mmCIF file with all atom_site columns, C-alpha atoms and ligand atoms in Angstrom:
data_model
loop_
_atom_site.group_PDB
_atom_site.id
_atom_site.type_symbol
_atom_site.label_atom_id
_atom_site.label_alt_id
_atom_site.label_comp_id
_atom_site.label_asym_id
_atom_site.label_entity_id
_atom_site.label_seq_id
_atom_site.pdbx_PDB_ins_code
_atom_site.Cartn_x
_atom_site.Cartn_y
_atom_site.Cartn_z
_atom_site.occupancy
_atom_site.B_iso_or_equiv
_atom_site.pdbx_formal_charge
_atom_site.auth_seq_id
_atom_site.auth_comp_id
_atom_site.auth_asym_id
_atom_site.auth_atom_id
_atom_site.pdbx_PDB_model_num
ATOM   1   C CA . MET A 1 1   ? -167.079 159.503 48.327 1.00 98.00 ? 268 MET A CA 1
ATOM   2   C CA . ARG A 1 2   ? -165.528 160.622 51.293 1.00 98.00 ? 269 ARG A CA 1
ATOM   3   C CA . LEU A 1 3   ? -163.431 163.798 51.426 1.00 98.00 ? 270 LEU A CA 1
ATOM   4   C CA . ALA A 1 4   ? -160.732 165.751 53.973 1.00 98.00 ? 271 ALA A CA 1
ATOM   5   C CA . ILE A 1 5   ? -159.663 169.203 53.707 1.00 98.00 ? 272 ILE A CA 1
ATOM   6   C CA . LEU A 1 6   ? -156.656 169.917 53.982 1.00 98.00 ? 273 LEU A CA 1
ATOM   7   C CA . LEU A 1 7   ? -155.756 174.027 54.262 1.00 98.00 ? 274 LEU A CA 1
ATOM   8   C CA . SER A 1 8   ? -154.126 176.752 55.945 1.00 98.00 ? 275 SER A CA 1
ATOM   9   C CA . GLY A 1 9   ? -155.914 180.181 54.844 1.00 98.00 ? 276 GLY A CA 1
ATOM   10  C CA . ARG A 1 10  ? -158.985 181.316 53.324 1.00 98.00 ? 277 ARG A CA 1
ATOM   11  C CA . GLY A 1 11  ? -160.155 177.925 52.535 1.00 98.00 ? 278 GLY A CA 1
ATOM   12  C CA . SER A 1 12  ? -162.911 179.273 49.559 1.00 98.00 ? 279 SER A CA 1
ATOM   13  C CA . ASN A 1 13  ? -161.684 176.303 47.603 1.00 98.00 ? 280 ASN A CA 1
ATOM   14  C CA . PHE A 1 14  ? -162.426 174.181 50.532 1.00 98.00 ? 281 PHE A CA 1
ATOM   15  C CA . VAL A 1 15  ? -165.805 176.647 51.163 1.00 98.00 ? 282 VAL A CA 1
ATOM   16  C CA . ALA A 1 16  ? -166.842 175.479 47.198 1.00 98.00 ? 283 ALA A CA 1
ATOM   17  C CA . ILE A 1 17  ? -166.341 171.554 47.860 1.00 98.00 ? 284 ILE A CA 1
ATOM   18  C CA . HIS A 1 18  ? -169.240 171.346 50.587 1.00 98.00 ? 285 HIS A CA 1
ATOM   19  C CA . GLN A 1 19  ? -170.847 174.450 47.909 1.00 98.00 ? 286 GLN A CA 1
ATOM   20  C CA . ALA A 1 20  ? -171.727 172.025 45.722 1.00 98.00 ? 287 ALA A CA 1
ATOM   21  C CA . ILE A 1 21  ? -172.473 169.443 48.217 1.00 98.00 ? 288 ILE A CA 1
ATOM   22  C CA . ALA A 1 22  ? -174.864 171.125 49.856 1.00 98.00 ? 289 ALA A CA 1
ATOM   23  C CA . ASP A 1 23  ? -176.702 171.681 46.535 1.00 97.00 ? 290 ASP A CA 1
ATOM   24  C CA . GLY A 1 24  ? -176.871 168.371 45.398 1.00 96.00 ? 291 GLY A CA 1
ATOM   25  C CA . SER A 1 25  ? -174.408 168.638 42.598 1.00 96.00 ? 292 SER A CA 1
ATOM   26  C CA . LEU A 1 26  ? -171.229 166.558 44.456 1.00 97.00 ? 293 LEU A CA 1
ATOM   27  C CA . GLN A 1 27  ? -172.493 163.466 46.234 1.00 97.00 ? 294 GLN A CA 1
ATOM   28  C CA . ALA A 1 28  ? -169.353 163.682 48.324 1.00 98.00 ? 295 ALA A CA 1
ATOM   29  C CA . GLU A 1 29  ? -168.813 164.250 52.107 1.00 98.00 ? 296 GLU A CA 1
ATOM   30  C CA . ILE A 1 30  ? -166.478 165.867 53.899 1.00 98.00 ? 297 ILE A CA 1
ATOM   31  C CA . VAL A 1 31  ? -165.630 163.681 56.832 1.00 98.00 ? 298 VAL A CA 1
ATOM   32  C CA . CYS A 1 32  ? -162.638 166.319 58.359 1.00 98.00 ? 299 CYS A CA 1
ATOM   33  C CA . VAL A 1 33  ? -160.854 169.293 57.934 1.00 98.00 ? 300 VAL A CA 1
ATOM   34  C CA . ILE A 1 34  ? -157.825 169.775 59.030 1.00 98.00 ? 301 ILE A CA 1
ATOM   35  C CA . SER A 1 35  ? -155.675 173.595 59.213 1.00 98.00 ? 302 SER A CA 1
ATOM   36  C CA . ASN A 1 36  ? -152.101 173.861 60.643 1.00 98.00 ? 303 ASN A CA 1
ATOM   37  C CA . GLN A 1 37  ? -153.317 177.635 61.064 1.00 98.00 ? 304 GLN A CA 1
ATOM   38  C CA . PRO A 1 38  ? -154.871 178.882 63.637 1.00 98.00 ? 305 PRO A CA 1
ATOM   39  C CA . ASP A 1 39  ? -156.102 181.471 62.382 1.00 98.00 ? 306 ASP A CA 1
ATOM   40  C CA . ALA A 1 40  ? -157.816 180.368 58.878 1.00 98.00 ? 307 ALA A CA 1
ATOM   41  C CA . PRO A 1 41  ? -160.613 181.129 57.705 1.00 98.00 ? 308 PRO A CA 1
ATOM   42  C CA . GLY A 1 42  ? -160.860 178.080 56.576 1.00 98.00 ? 309 GLY A CA 1
ATOM   43  C CA . LEU A 1 43  ? -160.845 175.999 59.441 1.00 98.00 ? 310 LEU A CA 1
ATOM   44  C CA . ALA A 1 44  ? -163.571 178.984 61.270 1.00 98.00 ? 311 ALA A CA 1
ATOM   45  C CA . ARG A 1 45  ? -166.031 178.363 58.723 1.00 98.00 ? 312 ARG A CA 1
ATOM   46  C CA . ALA A 1 46  ? -165.029 174.317 59.194 1.00 98.00 ? 313 ALA A CA 1
ATOM   47  C CA . ARG A 1 47  ? -165.734 174.601 62.385 1.00 98.00 ? 314 ARG A CA 1
ATOM   48  C CA . GLN A 1 48  ? -169.456 176.402 61.663 1.00 98.00 ? 315 GLN A CA 1
ATOM   49  C CA . LEU A 1 49  ? -170.070 174.026 59.798 1.00 98.00 ? 316 LEU A CA 1
ATOM   50  C CA . GLY A 1 50  ? -170.350 171.435 62.479 1.00 98.00 ? 317 GLY A CA 1
ATOM   51  C CA . LEU A 1 51  ? -167.481 169.221 60.628 1.00 98.00 ? 318 LEU A CA 1
ATOM   52  C CA . SER A 1 52  ? -164.735 167.616 61.901 1.00 98.00 ? 319 SER A CA 1
ATOM   53  C CA . ALA A 1 53  ? -161.954 170.389 62.166 1.00 98.00 ? 320 ALA A CA 1
ATOM   54  C CA . HIS A 1 54  ? -159.211 169.607 63.700 1.00 98.00 ? 321 HIS A CA 1
ATOM   55  C CA . LEU A 1 55  ? -156.048 172.679 64.333 1.00 98.00 ? 322 LEU A CA 1
ATOM   56  C CA . VAL A 1 56  ? -152.629 170.661 64.050 1.00 98.00 ? 323 VAL A CA 1
ATOM   57  C CA . ASN A 1 57  ? -150.044 173.553 64.719 1.00 98.00 ? 324 ASN A CA 1
ATOM   58  C CA . HIS A 1 58  ? -147.026 172.502 63.352 1.00 97.00 ? 325 HIS A CA 1
ATOM   59  C CA . ARG A 1 59  ? -145.210 174.967 65.590 1.00 97.00 ? 326 ARG A CA 1
ATOM   60  C CA . ASP A 1 60  ? -146.372 172.446 68.477 1.00 98.00 ? 327 ASP A CA 1
ATOM   61  C CA . TYR A 1 61  ? -144.002 169.814 66.692 1.00 97.00 ? 328 TYR A CA 1
ATOM   62  C CA . ALA A 1 62  ? -140.870 169.839 66.767 1.00 97.00 ? 329 ALA A CA 1
ATOM   63  C CA . THR A 1 63  ? -139.755 168.202 63.151 1.00 95.00 ? 330 THR A CA 1
ATOM   64  C CA . ARG A 1 64  ? -142.195 167.797 60.300 1.00 94.00 ? 331 ARG A CA 1
ATOM   65  C CA . THR A 1 65  ? -142.089 164.381 60.642 1.00 95.00 ? 332 THR A CA 1
ATOM   66  C CA . ALA A 1 66  ? -143.647 164.224 63.965 1.00 97.00 ? 333 ALA A CA 1
ATOM   67  C CA . HIS A 1 67  ? -146.752 167.088 62.175 1.00 97.00 ? 334 HIS A CA 1
ATOM   68  C CA . GLU A 1 68  ? -147.515 164.601 59.217 1.00 97.00 ? 335 GLU A CA 1
ATOM   69  C CA . GLU A 1 69  ? -147.941 161.504 61.243 1.00 97.00 ? 336 GLU A CA 1
ATOM   70  C CA . GLU A 1 70  ? -150.286 163.617 63.972 1.00 98.00 ? 337 GLU A CA 1
ATOM   71  C CA . VAL A 1 71  ? -152.135 165.351 60.567 1.00 98.00 ? 338 VAL A CA 1
ATOM   72  C CA . LEU A 1 72  ? -151.932 161.391 59.148 1.00 98.00 ? 339 LEU A CA 1
ATOM   73  C CA . ARG A 1 73  ? -153.388 160.080 62.543 1.00 98.00 ? 340 ARG A CA 1
ATOM   74  C CA . ILE A 1 74  ? -156.521 161.991 61.876 1.00 98.00 ? 341 ILE A CA 1
ATOM   75  C CA . LEU A 1 75  ? -156.371 160.962 58.187 1.00 98.00 ? 342 LEU A CA 1
ATOM   76  C CA . ALA A 1 76  ? -156.656 157.459 59.136 1.00 98.00 ? 343 ALA A CA 1
ATOM   77  C CA . GLN A 1 77  ? -159.321 157.483 61.534 1.00 98.00 ? 344 GLN A CA 1
ATOM   78  C CA . ALA A 1 78  ? -160.887 159.255 59.139 1.00 98.00 ? 345 ALA A CA 1
ATOM   79  C CA . GLU A 1 79  ? -161.254 157.218 55.974 1.00 98.00 ? 346 GLU A CA 1
ATOM   80  C CA . PRO A 1 80  ? -161.268 159.496 53.295 1.00 98.00 ? 347 PRO A CA 1
ATOM   81  C CA . ASP A 1 81  ? -161.618 158.656 49.268 1.00 98.00 ? 348 ASP A CA 1
ATOM   82  C CA . PHE A 1 82  ? -159.503 161.408 48.912 1.00 98.00 ? 349 PHE A CA 1
ATOM   83  C CA . ILE A 1 83  ? -157.272 163.947 50.526 1.00 98.00 ? 350 ILE A CA 1
ATOM   84  C CA . CYS A 1 84  ? -158.132 167.701 49.122 1.00 98.00 ? 351 CYS A CA 1
ATOM   85  C CA . LEU A 1 85  ? -155.761 170.199 48.914 1.00 98.00 ? 352 LEU A CA 1
ATOM   86  C CA . ALA A 1 86  ? -157.341 173.726 49.130 1.00 98.00 ? 353 ALA A CA 1
ATOM   87  C CA . GLY A 1 87  ? -154.517 176.377 49.703 1.00 97.00 ? 354 GLY A CA 1
ATOM   88  C CA . TYR A 1 88  ? -152.587 174.105 51.964 1.00 97.00 ? 355 TYR A CA 1
ATOM   89  C CA . MET A 1 89  ? -149.006 175.365 52.224 1.00 95.00 ? 356 MET A CA 1
ATOM   90  C CA . ARG A 1 90  ? -147.332 172.057 53.983 1.00 95.00 ? 357 ARG A CA 1
ATOM   91  C CA . LEU A 1 91  ? -144.403 170.738 51.049 1.00 92.00 ? 358 LEU A CA 1
ATOM   92  C CA . LEU A 1 92  ? -145.529 166.947 52.222 1.00 95.00 ? 359 LEU A CA 1
ATOM   93  C CA . THR A 1 93  ? -143.310 163.972 52.744 1.00 95.00 ? 360 THR A CA 1
ATOM   94  C CA . PRO A 1 94  ? -142.345 161.177 50.699 1.00 95.00 ? 361 PRO A CA 1
ATOM   95  C CA . VAL A 1 95  ? -143.147 159.017 53.378 1.00 95.00 ? 362 VAL A CA 1
ATOM   96  C CA . PHE A 1 96  ? -147.443 160.814 53.123 1.00 97.00 ? 363 PHE A CA 1
ATOM   97  C CA . ILE A 1 97  ? -146.996 160.932 49.694 1.00 97.00 ? 364 ILE A CA 1
ATOM   98  C CA . ALA A 1 98  ? -147.310 157.456 49.642 1.00 96.00 ? 365 ALA A CA 1
ATOM   99  C CA . ALA A 1 99  ? -149.625 156.716 52.571 1.00 96.00 ? 366 ALA A CA 1
ATOM   100 C CA . TRP A 1 100 ? -152.007 157.817 50.439 1.00 97.00 ? 367 TRP A CA 1
ATOM   101 C CA . PRO A 1 101 ? -150.712 156.903 46.528 1.00 94.00 ? 368 PRO A CA 1
ATOM   102 C CA . HIS A 1 102 ? -153.561 158.639 43.797 1.00 95.00 ? 369 HIS A CA 1
ATOM   103 C CA . ARG A 1 103 ? -155.603 159.708 46.690 1.00 97.00 ? 370 ARG A CA 1
ATOM   104 C CA . ILE A 1 104 ? -154.294 163.016 47.240 1.00 98.00 ? 371 ILE A CA 1
ATOM   105 C CA . LEU A 1 105 ? -155.358 165.980 44.969 1.00 98.00 ? 372 LEU A CA 1
ATOM   106 C CA . ASN A 1 106 ? -154.269 169.494 44.871 1.00 98.00 ? 373 ASN A CA 1
ATOM   107 C CA . ILE A 1 107 ? -155.832 173.181 42.948 1.00 98.00 ? 374 ILE A CA 1
ATOM   108 C CA . HIS A 1 108 ? -153.351 174.777 41.911 1.00 98.00 ? 375 HIS A CA 1
ATOM   109 C CA . PRO A 1 109 ? -154.084 178.555 40.079 1.00 98.00 ? 376 PRO A CA 1
ATOM   110 C CA . SER A 1 110 ? -151.647 177.934 36.889 1.00 98.00 ? 377 SER A CA 1
ATOM   111 C CA . LEU A 1 111 ? -152.283 175.645 33.889 1.00 98.00 ? 378 LEU A CA 1
ATOM   112 C CA . LEU A 1 112 ? -149.528 173.731 34.725 1.00 98.00 ? 379 LEU A CA 1
ATOM   113 C CA . PRO A 1 113 ? -146.789 173.308 34.105 1.00 98.00 ? 380 PRO A CA 1
ATOM   114 C CA . ALA A 1 114 ? -146.848 176.657 33.174 1.00 98.00 ? 381 ALA A CA 1
ATOM   115 C CA . PHE A 1 115 ? -145.471 178.450 36.850 1.00 98.00 ? 382 PHE A CA 1
ATOM   116 C CA . PRO A 1 116 ? -145.370 176.340 39.851 1.00 97.00 ? 383 PRO A CA 1
ATOM   117 C CA . GLY A 1 117 ? -144.925 177.567 43.123 1.00 96.00 ? 384 GLY A CA 1
ATOM   118 C CA . VAL A 1 118 ? -145.335 180.883 44.966 1.00 95.00 ? 385 VAL A CA 1
ATOM   119 C CA . ASP A 1 119 ? -146.874 183.733 43.343 1.00 97.00 ? 386 ASP A CA 1
ATOM   120 C CA . ALA A 1 120 ? -147.760 181.690 40.218 1.00 98.00 ? 387 ALA A CA 1
ATOM   121 C CA . GLN A 1 121 ? -150.460 184.559 39.346 1.00 98.00 ? 388 GLN A CA 1
ATOM   122 C CA . ALA A 1 122 ? -147.653 187.155 39.399 1.00 98.00 ? 389 ALA A CA 1
ATOM   123 C CA . GLN A 1 123 ? -145.726 185.189 37.072 1.00 98.00 ? 390 GLN A CA 1
ATOM   124 C CA . ALA A 1 124 ? -148.727 184.771 34.676 1.00 98.00 ? 391 ALA A CA 1
ATOM   125 C CA . ILE A 1 125 ? -148.531 188.896 34.232 1.00 98.00 ? 392 ILE A CA 1
ATOM   126 C CA . GLU A 1 126 ? -144.605 188.762 34.704 1.00 98.00 ? 393 GLU A CA 1
ATOM   127 C CA . TYR A 1 127 ? -144.361 185.917 31.689 1.00 98.00 ? 394 TYR A CA 1
ATOM   128 C CA . GLY A 1 128 ? -146.415 187.943 29.845 1.00 98.00 ? 395 GLY A CA 1
ATOM   129 C CA . VAL A 1 129 ? -148.887 185.138 29.099 1.00 98.00 ? 396 VAL A CA 1
ATOM   130 C CA . LYS A 1 130 ? -151.996 185.648 27.632 1.00 98.00 ? 397 LYS A CA 1
ATOM   131 C CA . VAL A 1 131 ? -154.589 182.536 28.891 1.00 98.00 ? 398 VAL A CA 1
ATOM   132 C CA . SER A 1 132 ? -154.111 181.098 32.389 1.00 98.00 ? 399 SER A CA 1
ATOM   133 C CA . GLY A 1 133 ? -156.089 179.233 34.397 1.00 98.00 ? 400 GLY A CA 1
ATOM   134 C CA . CYS A 1 134 ? -155.861 176.727 37.163 1.00 98.00 ? 401 CYS A CA 1
ATOM   135 C CA . THR A 1 135 ? -155.232 172.605 37.408 1.00 98.00 ? 402 THR A CA 1
ATOM   136 C CA . VAL A 1 136 ? -156.448 169.775 39.468 1.00 98.00 ? 403 VAL A CA 1
ATOM   137 C CA . HIS A 1 137 ? -153.889 167.323 39.512 1.00 98.00 ? 404 HIS A CA 1
ATOM   138 C CA . PHE A 1 138 ? -152.644 164.225 42.029 1.00 98.00 ? 405 PHE A CA 1
ATOM   139 C CA . VAL A 1 139 ? -149.892 164.504 44.628 1.00 97.00 ? 406 VAL A CA 1
ATOM   140 C CA . ASP A 1 140 ? -146.508 163.218 43.295 1.00 95.00 ? 407 ASP A CA 1
ATOM   141 C CA . GLU A 1 141 ? -143.386 164.034 45.425 1.00 92.00 ? 408 GLU A CA 1
ATOM   142 C CA . ASN A 1 142 ? -142.659 167.922 42.979 1.00 92.00 ? 409 ASN A CA 1
ATOM   143 C CA . LEU A 1 143 ? -144.018 170.209 43.930 1.00 90.00 ? 410 LEU A CA 1
ATOM   144 C CA . ASP A 1 144 ? -147.093 171.369 41.370 1.00 93.00 ? 411 ASP A CA 1
ATOM   145 C CA . ALA A 1 145 ? -146.698 168.176 39.561 1.00 94.00 ? 412 ALA A CA 1
ATOM   146 C CA . GLY A 1 146 ? -148.657 165.027 40.118 1.00 96.00 ? 413 GLY A CA 1
ATOM   147 C CA . PRO A 1 147 ? -150.622 163.604 36.950 1.00 98.00 ? 414 PRO A CA 1
ATOM   148 C CA . ILE A 1 148 ? -153.648 166.693 35.761 1.00 98.00 ? 415 ILE A CA 1
ATOM   149 C CA . ILE A 1 149 ? -156.792 165.789 36.530 1.00 98.00 ? 416 ILE A CA 1
ATOM   150 C CA . VAL A 1 150 ? -158.333 168.654 35.039 1.00 98.00 ? 417 VAL A CA 1
ATOM   151 C CA . GLN A 1 151 ? -157.777 172.109 33.750 1.00 98.00 ? 418 GLN A CA 1
ATOM   152 C CA . ARG A 1 152 ? -159.704 175.276 33.062 1.00 98.00 ? 419 ARG A CA 1
ATOM   153 C CA . THR A 1 153 ? -158.612 178.620 31.328 1.00 98.00 ? 420 THR A CA 1
ATOM   154 C CA . VAL A 1 154 ? -159.041 182.199 31.774 1.00 98.00 ? 421 VAL A CA 1
ATOM   155 C CA . PRO A 1 155 ? -157.812 184.722 29.119 1.00 98.00 ? 422 PRO A CA 1
ATOM   156 C CA . VAL A 1 156 ? -155.101 188.022 31.382 1.00 98.00 ? 423 VAL A CA 1
ATOM   157 C CA . ARG A 1 157 ? -156.067 191.355 30.168 1.00 98.00 ? 424 ARG A CA 1
ATOM   158 C CA . ASP A 1 158 ? -153.252 193.404 29.573 1.00 97.00 ? 425 ASP A CA 1
ATOM   159 C CA . ASP A 1 159 ? -154.149 196.216 32.248 1.00 98.00 ? 426 ASP A CA 1
ATOM   160 C CA . ASP A 1 160 ? -154.378 192.673 34.469 1.00 98.00 ? 427 ASP A CA 1
ATOM   161 C CA . ASP A 1 161 ? -152.332 192.474 37.786 1.00 98.00 ? 428 ASP A CA 1
ATOM   162 C CA . ALA A 1 162 ? -151.473 189.478 39.159 1.00 98.00 ? 429 ALA A CA 1
ATOM   163 C CA . ASP A 1 163 ? -154.903 190.246 41.855 1.00 98.00 ? 430 ASP A CA 1
ATOM   164 C CA . ALA A 1 164 ? -156.956 191.247 39.301 1.00 98.00 ? 431 ALA A CA 1
ATOM   165 C CA . LEU A 1 165 ? -155.992 187.224 37.712 1.00 98.00 ? 432 LEU A CA 1
ATOM   166 C CA . ALA A 1 166 ? -156.113 185.505 40.726 1.00 98.00 ? 433 ALA A CA 1
ATOM   167 C CA . ALA A 1 167 ? -159.393 186.541 41.553 1.00 98.00 ? 434 ALA A CA 1
ATOM   168 C CA . ARG A 1 168 ? -160.660 185.143 37.895 1.00 98.00 ? 435 ARG A CA 1
ATOM   169 C CA . ILE A 1 169 ? -158.917 182.288 38.067 1.00 98.00 ? 436 ILE A CA 1
ATOM   170 C CA . LEU A 1 170 ? -160.250 182.287 41.443 1.00 98.00 ? 437 LEU A CA 1
ATOM   171 C CA . GLU A 1 171 ? -163.328 181.805 40.303 1.00 98.00 ? 438 GLU A CA 1
ATOM   172 C CA . GLN A 1 172 ? -162.608 178.507 38.331 1.00 98.00 ? 439 GLN A CA 1
ATOM   173 C CA . GLU A 1 173 ? -161.231 177.084 40.700 1.00 98.00 ? 440 GLU A CA 1
ATOM   174 C CA . HIS A 1 174 ? -163.909 176.258 42.477 1.00 98.00 ? 441 HIS A CA 1
ATOM   175 C CA . ILE A 1 175 ? -165.704 174.693 39.025 1.00 98.00 ? 442 ILE A CA 1
ATOM   176 C CA . ALA A 1 176 ? -162.487 172.750 38.019 1.00 98.00 ? 443 ALA A CA 1
ATOM   177 C CA . TYR A 1 177 ? -162.834 171.230 42.294 1.00 98.00 ? 444 TYR A CA 1
ATOM   178 C CA . VAL A 1 178 ? -165.477 170.226 42.138 1.00 98.00 ? 445 VAL A CA 1
ATOM   179 C CA . GLU A 1 179 ? -165.347 168.628 37.962 1.00 98.00 ? 446 GLU A CA 1
ATOM   180 C CA . ALA A 1 180 ? -161.940 167.212 39.380 1.00 98.00 ? 447 ALA A CA 1
ATOM   181 C CA . LEU A 1 181 ? -163.247 165.385 42.102 1.00 98.00 ? 448 LEU A CA 1
ATOM   182 C CA . GLU A 1 182 ? -166.815 164.882 40.444 1.00 98.00 ? 449 GLU A CA 1
ATOM   183 C CA . LYS A 1 183 ? -164.830 162.928 37.419 1.00 97.00 ? 450 LYS A CA 1
ATOM   184 C CA . LEU A 1 184 ? -163.221 161.154 39.832 1.00 98.00 ? 451 LEU A CA 1
ATOM   185 C CA . ARG A 1 185 ? -166.727 159.742 40.815 1.00 97.00 ? 452 ARG A CA 1
ATOM   186 C CA . THR A 1 186 ? -168.291 158.872 38.328 1.00 97.00 ? 453 THR A CA 1
ATOM   187 C CA . ARG A 1 187 ? -165.690 157.857 35.212 1.00 97.00 ? 454 ARG A CA 1
ATOM   188 C CA . LYS A 1 188 ? -163.101 155.265 35.222 1.00 97.00 ? 455 LYS A CA 1
ATOM   189 C CA . TRP A 1 189 ? -160.206 155.956 35.457 1.00 98.00 ? 456 TRP A CA 1
ATOM   190 C CA . ARG A 1 190 ? -156.465 154.726 35.250 1.00 97.00 ? 457 ARG A CA 1
ATOM   191 C CA . ILE A 1 191 ? -152.894 157.062 35.790 1.00 97.00 ? 458 ILE A CA 1
ATOM   192 C CA . GLU A 1 192 ? -150.339 155.731 32.387 1.00 96.00 ? 459 GLU A CA 1
ATOM   193 C CA . GLY A 1 193 ? -147.177 157.241 33.134 1.00 94.00 ? 460 GLY A CA 1
ATOM   194 C CA . ARG A 1 194 ? -148.525 161.244 33.063 1.00 95.00 ? 461 ARG A CA 1
ATOM   195 C CA . ARG A 1 195 ? -151.198 160.939 32.273 1.00 97.00 ? 462 ARG A CA 1
ATOM   196 C CA . VAL A 1 196 ? -155.080 160.475 34.177 1.00 98.00 ? 463 VAL A CA 1
ATOM   197 C CA . ILE A 1 197 ? -157.292 158.448 31.685 1.00 98.00 ? 464 ILE A CA 1
ATOM   198 C CA . PHE A 1 198 ? -160.566 158.510 31.984 1.00 97.00 ? 465 PHE A CA 1
ATOM   199 C CA . SER A 1 199 ? -162.943 155.940 30.319 1.00 92.00 ? 466 SER A CA 1
HETATM 200 C C1 . LIG B 2 .   ? -155.911 179.025 46.062 1.00 52.41 ? 190 LIG B C1 1
HETATM 201 O O1 . LIG B 2 .   ? -155.647 179.646 44.518 1.00 52.41 ? 190 LIG B O1 1
HETATM 202 C C2 . LIG B 2 .   ? -155.283 177.674 45.161 1.00 52.41 ? 190 LIG B C2 1
HETATM 203 O O2 . LIG B 2 .   ? -155.007 177.339 43.793 1.00 52.41 ? 190 LIG B O2 1
HETATM 204 C C3 . LIG B 2 .   ? -154.032 177.660 46.211 1.00 52.41 ? 190 LIG B C3 1
HETATM 205 O O3 . LIG B 2 .   ? -153.654 178.555 46.778 1.00 52.41 ? 190 LIG B O3 1
HETATM 206 C C4 . LIG B 2 .   ? -154.795 178.933 47.040 1.00 52.41 ? 190 LIG B C4 1
HETATM 207 C C5 . LIG B 2 .   ? -155.926 178.829 48.321 1.00 52.41 ? 190 LIG B C5 1
HETATM 208 O O4 . LIG B 2 .   ? -156.869 179.765 48.408 1.00 52.41 ? 190 LIG B O4 1
HETATM 209 N N1 . LIG B 2 .   ? -152.777 176.876 45.866 1.00 52.41 ? 190 LIG B N1 1
HETATM 210 P P1 . LIG B 2 .   ? -158.507 179.156 49.197 1.00 52.41 ? 190 LIG B P1 1
HETATM 211 O O5 . LIG B 2 .   ? -157.942 178.753 49.966 1.00 52.41 ? 190 LIG B O5 1
HETATM 212 O O6 . LIG B 2 .   ? -158.903 177.996 48.898 1.00 52.41 ? 190 LIG B O6 1
HETATM 213 O O7 . LIG B 2 .   ? -159.773 180.283 49.580 1.00 52.41 ? 190 LIG B O7 1
#
């Protein structure tokens, strides 16, 4: 299973996927890492690891389309089976999504459809939910809305702030992304409406 990773920052989900491959719990290969941010720690880590690492800085392109075209060009060369968004802070256009139908995955730090968008952990605290978690899902043209592959839950404690909850969720994100990829690799799956059905 060939994986491309798109990131903009810390890159801990990317590192978790890389680690799972290194220790044999995920049979896959990271064929490219693309960052839109020059100073992303995840990009530096990818370079250290000797992976095919690319900076495609959106500030260097006149339009969103021009930036995406370069990302798509690199992806076409790398021929991934799946594109993993891992803290990639750019919205993808419908053209991009249509180029890779049901091949783009994202991870979001809430139990979707609750709390899409930014600051999901703070939204969860503010709302007062007692359980939150993370969601790995296929990307469609709506924000944080595509068919769900894996979810994992965590408790929300009364004394949590957004940072404490984010740290608890992040531990589960690292497990969930690997679990989702391994399920897609090893199981037969199909999409019916919004549902990802594994058989
Ligand atoms: C994670 O919380 C992920 O759910 C969200 O962005 C964050 C990325 O973290 N989409 P990292 O860069 O993988 O450490």
